[in-house]
PDB file of N, CA and C in Angstrom:
ATOM      1  N   UNK A   9    -103.431 316.452  97.573  1.00  0.00           N
ATOM      2  CA  UNK A   9    -103.096 315.085  97.913  1.00  0.00           C
ATOM      3  C   UNK A   9    -103.601 314.136  97.878  1.00  0.00           C
ATOM      4  N   UNK A  10    -103.144 312.735  97.108  1.00  0.00           N
ATOM      5  CA  UNK A  10    -104.290 311.460  97.113  1.00  0.00           C
ATOM      6  C   UNK A  10    -104.067 310.956  98.464  1.00  0.00           C
ATOM      7  N   UNK A  11    -105.945 310.552  97.832  1.00  0.00           N
ATOM      8  CA  UNK A  11    -106.490 309.981  99.097  1.00  0.00           C
ATOM      9  C   UNK A  11    -105.682 308.493  99.506  1.00  0.00           C
ATOM     10  N   UNK A  12    -105.321 307.997 100.946  1.00  0.00           N
ATOM     11  CA  UNK A  12    -104.895 306.662 100.658  1.00  0.00           C
ATOM     12  C   UNK A  12    -104.922 305.294 100.331  1.00  0.00           C
ATOM     13  N   UNK A  13    -106.718 305.325  99.819  1.00  0.00           N
ATOM     14  CA  UNK A  13    -107.462 304.243  99.443  1.00  0.00           C
ATOM     15  C   UNK A  13    -107.357 304.537  97.709  1.00  0.00           C
ATOM     16  N   UNK A  14    -106.850 305.343  97.613  1.00  0.00           N
ATOM     17  CA  UNK A  14    -106.993 305.846  95.825  1.00  0.00           C
ATOM     18  C   UNK A  14    -105.021 305.190  95.424  1.00  0.00           C
ATOM     19  N   UNK A  15    -104.368 304.803  96.235  1.00  0.00           N
ATOM     20  CA  UNK A  15    -103.069 304.576  96.573  1.00  0.00           C
ATOM     21  C   UNK A  15    -102.839 303.247  96.013  1.00  0.00           C
ATOM     22  N   UNK A  16    -103.885 302.936  97.467  1.00  0.00           N
ATOM     23  CA  UNK A  16    -103.629 301.417  98.084  1.00  0.00           C
ATOM     24  C   UNK A  16    -104.210 300.583  97.122  1.00  0.00           C
ATOM     25  N   UNK A  17    -105.566 300.467  96.198  1.00  0.00           N
ATOM     26  CA  UNK A  17    -106.457 299.926  95.466  1.00  0.00           C
ATOM     27  C   UNK A  17    -105.533 299.773  94.576  1.00  0.00           C
ATOM     28  N   UNK A  18    -105.130 300.495  93.794  1.00  0.00           N
ATOM     29  CA  UNK A  18    -104.627 300.059  92.304  1.00  0.00           C
ATOM     30  C   UNK A  18    -103.368 299.414  92.866  1.00  0.00           C
ATOM     31  N   UNK A  19    -102.870 298.934  93.976  1.00  0.00           N
ATOM     32  CA  UNK A  19    -101.539 298.372  94.366  1.00  0.00           C
ATOM     33  C   UNK A  19    -102.029 297.102  94.260  1.00  0.00           C
ATOM     34  N   UNK A  20    -103.462 296.821  95.302  1.00  0.00           N
ATOM     35  CA  UNK A  20    -104.132 295.333  95.801  1.00  0.00           C
ATOM     36  C   UNK A  20    -104.316 294.565  94.255  1.00  0.00           C
ATOM     37  N   UNK A  21    -104.882 295.881  93.345  1.00  0.00           N
ATOM     38  CA  UNK A  21    -105.354 295.254  92.068  1.00  0.00           C
ATOM     39  C   UNK A  21    -104.381 294.427  91.382  1.00  0.00           C
ATOM     40  N   UNK A  22    -103.053 295.353  90.984  1.00  0.00           N
ATOM     41  CA  UNK A  22    -102.332 294.533  90.374  1.00  0.00           C
ATOM     42  C   UNK A  22    -101.492 293.605  90.948  1.00  0.00           C
ATOM     43  N   UNK A  23    -101.031 293.409  92.846  1.00  0.00           N
ATOM     44  CA  UNK A  23    -101.238 292.450  93.174  1.00  0.00           C
ATOM     45  C   UNK A  23    -101.811 291.153  92.808  1.00  0.00           C
ATOM     46  N   UNK A  24    -103.142 291.118  92.869  1.00  0.00           N
ATOM     47  CA  UNK A  24    -104.041 289.828  92.366  1.00  0.00           C
ATOM     48  C   UNK A  24    -103.772 289.527  91.097  1.00  0.00           C
ATOM     49  N   UNK A  25    -103.386 290.523  90.489  1.00  0.00           N
ATOM     50  CA  UNK A  25    -103.716 290.026  88.378  1.00  0.00           C
ATOM     51  C   UNK A  25    -102.357 289.016  89.159  1.00  0.00           C
ATOM     52  N   UNK A  26    -101.207 289.688  89.317  1.00  0.00           N
ATOM     53  CA  UNK A  26     -99.824 288.853  89.232  1.00  0.00           C
ATOM     54  C   UNK A  26    -100.174 287.729  90.148  1.00  0.00           C
ATOM     55  N   UNK A  27    -100.784 287.709  91.286  1.00  0.00           N
ATOM     56  CA  UNK A  27    -100.923 286.373  91.816  1.00  0.00           C
ATOM     57  C   UNK A  27    -101.586 285.479  91.165  1.00  0.00           C
ATOM     58  N   UNK A  28    -102.838 285.740  90.616  1.00  0.00           N
ATOM     59  CA  UNK A  28    -103.724 284.905  89.429  1.00  0.00           C
ATOM     60  C   UNK A  28    -102.766 284.428  88.240  1.00  0.00           C
ATOM     61  N   UNK A  29    -101.694 285.289  87.909  1.00  0.00           N
ATOM     62  CA  UNK A  29    -101.004 284.417  86.663  1.00  0.00           C
ATOM     63  C   UNK A  29    -100.216 283.446  87.236  1.00  0.00           C
ATOM     64  N   UNK A  30     -99.346 283.764  88.627  1.00  0.00           N
ATOM     65  CA  UNK A  30     -98.524 282.794  89.335  1.00  0.00           C
ATOM     66  C   UNK A  30     -99.228 281.548  89.283  1.00  0.00           C
ATOM     67  N   UNK A  31    -100.503 282.164  90.177  1.00  0.00           N
ATOM     68  CA  UNK A  31    -101.316 280.637  90.150  1.00  0.00           C
ATOM     69  C   UNK A  31    -101.583 279.637  89.610  1.00  0.00           C
ATOM     70  N   UNK A  32    -101.819 280.413  88.157  1.00  0.00           N
ATOM     71  CA  UNK A  32    -102.276 279.851  86.740  1.00  0.00           C
ATOM     72  C   UNK A  32    -100.914 279.123  86.429  1.00  0.00           C
ATOM     73  N   UNK A  33     -99.731 279.632  86.186  1.00  0.00           N
ATOM     74  CA  UNK A  33     -98.379 278.792  86.011  1.00  0.00           C
ATOM     75  C   UNK A  33     -98.132 277.873  87.026  1.00  0.00           C
ATOM     76  N   UNK A  34     -98.132 277.577  87.976  1.00  0.00           N
ATOM     77  CA  UNK A  34     -98.319 276.854  89.019  1.00  0.00           C
ATOM     78  C   UNK A  34     -99.066 275.726  88.887  1.00  0.00           C
ATOM     79  N   UNK A  35    -100.337 276.016  88.592  1.00  0.00           N
ATOM     80  CA  UNK A  35    -101.159 275.027  88.592  1.00  0.00           C
ATOM     81  C   UNK A  35    -100.819 273.890  87.278  1.00  0.00           C
ATOM     82  N   UNK A  36    -100.109 274.900  85.988  1.00  0.00           N
ATOM     83  CA  UNK A  36     -99.616 274.018  84.540  1.00  0.00           C
ATOM     84  C   UNK A  36     -98.560 273.482  85.100  1.00  0.00           C
ATOM     85  N   UNK A  37     -97.709 274.085  85.805  1.00  0.00           N
ATOM     86  CA  UNK A  37     -96.342 273.087  86.421  1.00  0.00           C
ATOM     87  C   UNK A  37     -96.941 271.740  86.831  1.00  0.00           C
ATOM     88  N   UNK A  38     -97.919 272.116  88.048  1.00  0.00           N
ATOM     89  CA  UNK A  38     -98.266 270.368  89.045  1.00  0.00           C
ATOM     90  C   UNK A  38     -98.956 269.953  87.891  1.00  0.00           C
ATOM     91  N   UNK A  39     -99.623 270.150  86.477  1.00  0.00           N
ATOM     92  CA  UNK A  39    -100.675 269.281  85.624  1.00  0.00           C
ATOM     93  C   UNK A  39     -99.296 268.386  85.078  1.00  0.00           C
ATOM     94  N   UNK A  40     -97.972 269.306  84.579  1.00  0.00           N
ATOM     95  CA  UNK A  40     -97.211 268.652  84.028  1.00  0.00           C
ATOM     96  C   UNK A  40     -96.440 267.656  84.774  1.00  0.00           C
ATOM     97  N   UNK A  41     -96.451 267.914  86.085  1.00  0.00           N
ATOM     98  CA  UNK A  41     -95.725 266.870  86.951  1.00  0.00           C
ATOM     99  C   UNK A  41     -96.470 265.897  87.255  1.00  0.00           C
ATOM    100  N   UNK A  42     -97.753 265.934  87.287  1.00  0.00           N
ATOM    101  CA  UNK A  42     -98.780 264.944  87.718  1.00  0.00           C
ATOM    102  C   UNK A  42     -98.867 263.948  86.270  1.00  0.00           C
ATOM    103  N   UNK A  43     -98.686 264.790  84.961  1.00  0.00           N
ATOM    104  CA  UNK A  43     -98.472 263.336  84.072  1.00  0.00           C
ATOM    105  C   UNK A  43     -97.378 263.152  84.009  1.00  0.00           C
ATOM    106  N   UNK A  44     -96.216 263.654  84.302  1.00  0.00           N
ATOM    107  CA  UNK A  44     -94.916 262.835  83.982  1.00  0.00           C
ATOM    108  C   UNK A  44     -95.386 261.906  85.281  1.00  0.00           C
ATOM    109  N   UNK A  45     -95.608 261.829  86.552  1.00  0.00           N
ATOM    110  CA  UNK A  45     -95.856 260.537  87.081  1.00  0.00           C
ATOM    111  C   UNK A  45     -96.493 259.703  87.039  1.00  0.00           C
ATOM    112  N   UNK A  46     -98.062 259.942  86.383  1.00  0.00           N
ATOM    113  CA  UNK A  46     -98.846 259.091  85.717  1.00  0.00           C
ATOM    114  C   UNK A  46     -97.769 258.038  85.031  1.00  0.00           C
ATOM    115  N   UNK A  47     -97.047 258.547  83.928  1.00  0.00           N
ATOM    116  CA  UNK A  47     -96.317 257.736  83.258  1.00  0.00           C
ATOM    117  C   UNK A  47     -95.552 257.238  83.482  1.00  0.00           C
ATOM    118  N   UNK A  48     -94.217 257.668  84.953  1.00  0.00           N
ATOM    119  CA  UNK A  48     -93.710 256.611  85.339  1.00  0.00           C
ATOM    120  C   UNK A  48     -94.449 255.651  86.307  1.00  0.00           C
ATOM    121  N   UNK A  49     -95.602 256.024  86.458  1.00  0.00           N
ATOM    122  CA  UNK A  49     -96.125 254.506  87.404  1.00  0.00           C
ATOM    123  C   UNK A  49     -96.627 253.695  86.483  1.00  0.00           C
ATOM    124  N   UNK A  50     -97.184 254.406  84.940  1.00  0.00           N
ATOM    125  CA  UNK A  50     -97.326 253.321  84.388  1.00  0.00           C
ATOM    126  C   UNK A  50     -96.549 252.218  83.850  1.00  0.00           C
ATOM    127  N   UNK A  51     -94.830 252.868  83.656  1.00  0.00           N
ATOM    128  CA  UNK A  51     -94.044 252.449  83.624  1.00  0.00           C
ATOM    129  C   UNK A  51     -93.449 251.072  84.964  1.00  0.00           C
ATOM    130  N   UNK A  52     -93.485 251.572  85.275  1.00  0.00           N
ATOM    131  CA  UNK A  52     -93.375 250.714  86.938  1.00  0.00           C
ATOM    132  C   UNK A  52     -94.261 249.649  87.134  1.00  0.00           C
ATOM    133  N   UNK A  53     -95.626 249.949  86.828  1.00  0.00           N
ATOM    134  CA  UNK A  53     -96.559 249.254  86.679  1.00  0.00           C
ATOM    135  C   UNK A  53     -96.071 248.015  85.868  1.00  0.00           C
ATOM    136  N   UNK A  54     -95.753 248.276  84.193  1.00  0.00           N
ATOM    137  CA  UNK A  54     -95.299 247.387  83.165  1.00  0.00           C
ATOM    138  C   UNK A  54     -94.233 246.759  84.192  1.00  0.00           C
ATOM    139  N   UNK A  55     -93.428 247.134  84.311  1.00  0.00           N
ATOM    140  CA  UNK A  55     -91.417 246.788  84.630  1.00  0.00           C
ATOM    141  C   UNK A  55     -92.374 245.461  85.713  1.00  0.00           C
ATOM    142  N   UNK A  56     -93.257 246.034  86.997  1.00  0.00           N
ATOM    143  CA  UNK A  56     -93.395 244.981  87.780  1.00  0.00           C
ATOM    144  C   UNK A  56     -93.958 244.058  87.357  1.00  0.00           C
ATOM    145  N   UNK A  57     -95.159 244.161  86.350  1.00  0.00           N
ATOM    146  CA  UNK A  57     -95.468 243.141  85.835  1.00  0.00           C
ATOM    147  C   UNK A  57     -94.565 241.864  84.990  1.00  0.00           C
ATOM    148  N   UNK A  58     -93.816 242.549  84.499  1.00  0.00           N
ATOM    149  CA  UNK A  58     -92.765 241.681  83.605  1.00  0.00           C
ATOM    150  C   UNK A  58     -92.207 240.575  84.543  1.00  0.00           C
ATOM    151  N   UNK A  59     -91.637 241.697  85.646  1.00  0.00           N
ATOM    152  CA  UNK A  59     -90.506 241.229  86.882  1.00  0.00           C
ATOM    153  C   UNK A  59     -91.171 239.713  87.092  1.00  0.00           C
ATOM    154  N   UNK A  60     -92.717 239.951  87.379  1.00  0.00           N
ATOM    155  CA  UNK A  60     -93.825 238.776  88.262  1.00  0.00           C
ATOM    156  C   UNK A  60     -93.571 237.567  87.172  1.00  0.00           C
ATOM    157  N   UNK A  61     -94.228 238.126  86.105  1.00  0.00           N
ATOM    158  CA  UNK A  61     -93.930 237.044  84.849  1.00  0.00           C
ATOM    159  C   UNK A  61     -92.948 236.230  84.932  1.00  0.00           C
ATOM    160  N   UNK A  62     -91.592 237.010  84.993  1.00  0.00           N
ATOM    161  CA  UNK A  62     -90.457 236.291  84.728  1.00  0.00           C
ATOM    162  C   UNK A  62     -89.952 235.663  86.307  1.00  0.00           C
ATOM    163  N   UNK A  63     -90.550 235.664  87.164  1.00  0.00           N
ATOM    164  CA  UNK A  63     -90.489 235.487  88.526  1.00  0.00           C
ATOM    165  C   UNK A  63     -91.151 233.591  88.526  1.00  0.00           C
ATOM    166  N   UNK A  64     -92.186 234.340  87.657  1.00  0.00           N
ATOM    167  CA  UNK A  64     -93.535 232.757  87.737  1.00  0.00           C
ATOM    168  C   UNK A  64     -92.555 231.844  86.718  1.00  0.00           C
ATOM    169  N   UNK A  65     -91.796 232.211  85.732  1.00  0.00           N
ATOM    170  CA  UNK A  65     -91.400 231.624  84.855  1.00  0.00           C
ATOM    171  C   UNK A  65     -89.817 230.655  85.359  1.00  0.00           C
ATOM    172  N   UNK A  66     -89.092 231.714  86.090  1.00  0.00           N
ATOM    173  CA  UNK A  66     -88.497 230.978  87.064  1.00  0.00           C
ATOM    174  C   UNK A  66     -88.749 230.004  87.827  1.00  0.00           C
ATOM    175  N   UNK A  67     -89.588 230.102  88.264  1.00  0.00           N
ATOM    176  CA  UNK A  67     -89.851 229.050  89.789  1.00  0.00           C
ATOM    177  C   UNK A  67     -90.250 227.958  88.781  1.00  0.00           C
ATOM    178  N   UNK A  68     -91.022 228.183  87.679  1.00  0.00           N
ATOM    179  CA  UNK A  68     -91.714 227.312  87.082  1.00  0.00           C
ATOM    180  C   UNK A  68     -90.350 225.644  86.653  1.00  0.00           C
ATOM    181  N   UNK A  69     -89.479 226.853  86.198  1.00  0.00           N
ATOM    182  CA  UNK A  69     -87.918 226.348  86.183  1.00  0.00           C
ATOM    183  C   UNK A  69     -87.206 225.336  87.095  1.00  0.00           C
ATOM    184  N   UNK A  70     -87.595 226.239  87.911  1.00  0.00           N
ATOM    185  CA  UNK A  70     -86.974 225.423  89.520  1.00  0.00           C
ATOM    186  C   UNK A  70     -87.863 224.657  89.647  1.00  0.00           C
ATOM    187  N   UNK A  71     -89.010 224.184  89.577  1.00  0.00           N
ATOM    188  CA  UNK A  71     -89.567 223.068  90.093  1.00  0.00           C
ATOM    189  C   UNK A  71     -89.555 222.111  89.049  1.00  0.00           C
ATOM    190  N   UNK A  72     -89.439 222.530  87.590  1.00  0.00           N
ATOM    191  CA  UNK A  72     -88.873 221.081  86.708  1.00  0.00           C
ATOM    192  C   UNK A  72     -87.234 220.900  87.119  1.00  0.00           C
ATOM    193  N   UNK A  73     -86.493 221.514  87.527  1.00  0.00           N
ATOM    194  CA  UNK A  73     -85.085 220.917  87.895  1.00  0.00           C
ATOM    195  C   UNK A  73     -85.093 220.490  88.907  1.00  0.00           C
ATOM    196  N   UNK A  74     -86.120 220.455  90.067  1.00  0.00           N
ATOM    197  CA  UNK A  74     -86.163 219.904  90.805  1.00  0.00           C
ATOM    198  C   UNK A  74     -86.980 218.346  90.975  1.00  0.00           C
ATOM    199  N   UNK A  75     -87.646 218.316  89.932  1.00  0.00           N
ATOM    200  CA  UNK A  75     -88.511 217.445  89.546  1.00  0.00           C
ATOM    201  C   UNK A  75     -87.466 216.216  89.092  1.00  0.00           C
ATOM    202  N   UNK A  76     -86.530 216.683  88.141  1.00  0.00           N
ATOM    203  CA  UNK A  76     -85.140 215.808  87.333  1.00  0.00           C
ATOM    204  C   UNK A  76     -84.098 215.252  88.709  1.00  0.00           C
ATOM    205  N   UNK A  77     -84.150 216.655  89.371  1.00  0.00           N
ATOM    206  CA  UNK A  77     -83.245 216.012  90.455  1.00  0.00           C
ATOM    207  C   UNK A  77     -83.946 214.608  91.278  1.00  0.00           C
ATOM    208  N   UNK A  78     -85.102 214.882  91.565  1.00  0.00           N
ATOM    209  CA  UNK A  78     -85.716 213.939  92.667  1.00  0.00           C
ATOM    210  C   UNK A  78     -85.525 212.583  91.700  1.00  0.00           C
ATOM    211  N   UNK A  79     -85.941 212.725  90.562  1.00  0.00           N
ATOM    212  CA  UNK A  79     -86.204 211.226  89.392  1.00  0.00           C
ATOM    213  C   UNK A  79     -84.769 210.793  89.761  1.00  0.00           C
ATOM    214  N   UNK A  80     -83.343 211.675  89.389  1.00  0.00           N
ATOM    215  CA  UNK A  80     -82.085 210.988  89.008  1.00  0.00           C
ATOM    216  C   UNK A  80     -81.804 210.709  90.874  1.00  0.00           C
ATOM    217  N   UNK A  81     -82.054 211.178  91.557  1.00  0.00           N
ATOM    218  CA  UNK A  81     -81.587 210.485  93.231  1.00  0.00           C
ATOM    219  C   UNK A  81     -82.705 209.229  93.222  1.00  0.00           C
ATOM    220  N   UNK A  82     -83.845 209.423  92.827  1.00  0.00           N
ATOM    221  CA  UNK A  82     -84.537 207.859  93.024  1.00  0.00           C
ATOM    222  C   UNK A  82     -83.651 206.749  92.368  1.00  0.00           C
ATOM    223  N   UNK A  83     -83.238 207.243  91.113  1.00  0.00           N
ATOM    224  CA  UNK A  83     -82.831 206.385  89.793  1.00  0.00           C
ATOM    225  C   UNK A  83     -81.384 205.733  90.705  1.00  0.00           C
ATOM    226  N   UNK A  84     -80.836 206.796  91.201  1.00  0.00           N
ATOM    227  CA  UNK A  84     -79.480 206.422  92.221  1.00  0.00           C
ATOM    228  C   UNK A  84     -79.712 205.404  93.196  1.00  0.00           C
ATOM    229  N   UNK A  85     -80.473 205.598  93.809  1.00  0.00           N
ATOM    230  CA  UNK A  85     -80.930 205.200  95.286  1.00  0.00           C
ATOM    231  C   UNK A  85     -80.834 203.260  94.800  1.00  0.00           C
ATOM    232  N   UNK A  86     -81.903 203.178  93.697  1.00  0.00           N
ATOM    233  CA  UNK A  86     -82.206 202.360  93.105  1.00  0.00           C
ATOM    234  C   UNK A  86     -81.032 201.034  92.712  1.00  0.00           C
ATOM    235  N   UNK A  87     -80.529 202.004  91.749  1.00  0.00           N
ATOM    236  CA  UNK A  87     -78.953 201.305  91.727  1.00  0.00           C
ATOM    237  C   UNK A  87     -78.283 201.311  92.651  1.00  0.00           C
ATOM    238  N   UNK A  88     -77.865 201.776  94.071  1.00  0.00           N
ATOM    239  CA  UNK A  88     -77.206 201.513  94.989  1.00  0.00           C
ATOM    240  C   UNK A  88     -77.751 200.253  95.687  1.00  0.00           C
ATOM    241  N   UNK A  89     -79.113 200.167  96.084  1.00  0.00           N
ATOM    242  CA  UNK A  89     -79.592 198.714  96.631  1.00  0.00           C
ATOM    243  C   UNK A  89     -79.273 197.781  95.493  1.00  0.00           C
ATOM    244  N   UNK A  90     -79.639 197.950  93.872  1.00  0.00           N
ATOM    245  CA  UNK A  90     -79.335 197.281  92.943  1.00  0.00           C
ATOM    246  C   UNK A  90     -77.864 196.252  92.556  1.00  0.00           C
ATOM    247  N   UNK A  91     -77.090 197.115  93.478  1.00  0.00           N
ATOM    248  CA  UNK A  91     -75.619 196.762  93.344  1.00  0.00           C
ATOM    249  C   UNK A  91     -75.278 196.383  94.568  1.00  0.00           C
TER     250      UNK A  91
END
């Protein structure tokens, strides 16, 4: 009859090998997921920059409209006083 350690040690070695292979697979998957998150973060940053740029342009355009409305109101007030 074989000794218990002669039966257990080969099983432990086999389990260790399988675990190392599994951990390597998990590491590769995490690297792929990390790379994907990096790409998504870059796209999000680009989108945020674009939105901020459009927001600045929108505020600039709104300011121009406000200036024009103020000028029209002044002219209208001047016409009302003259008339």
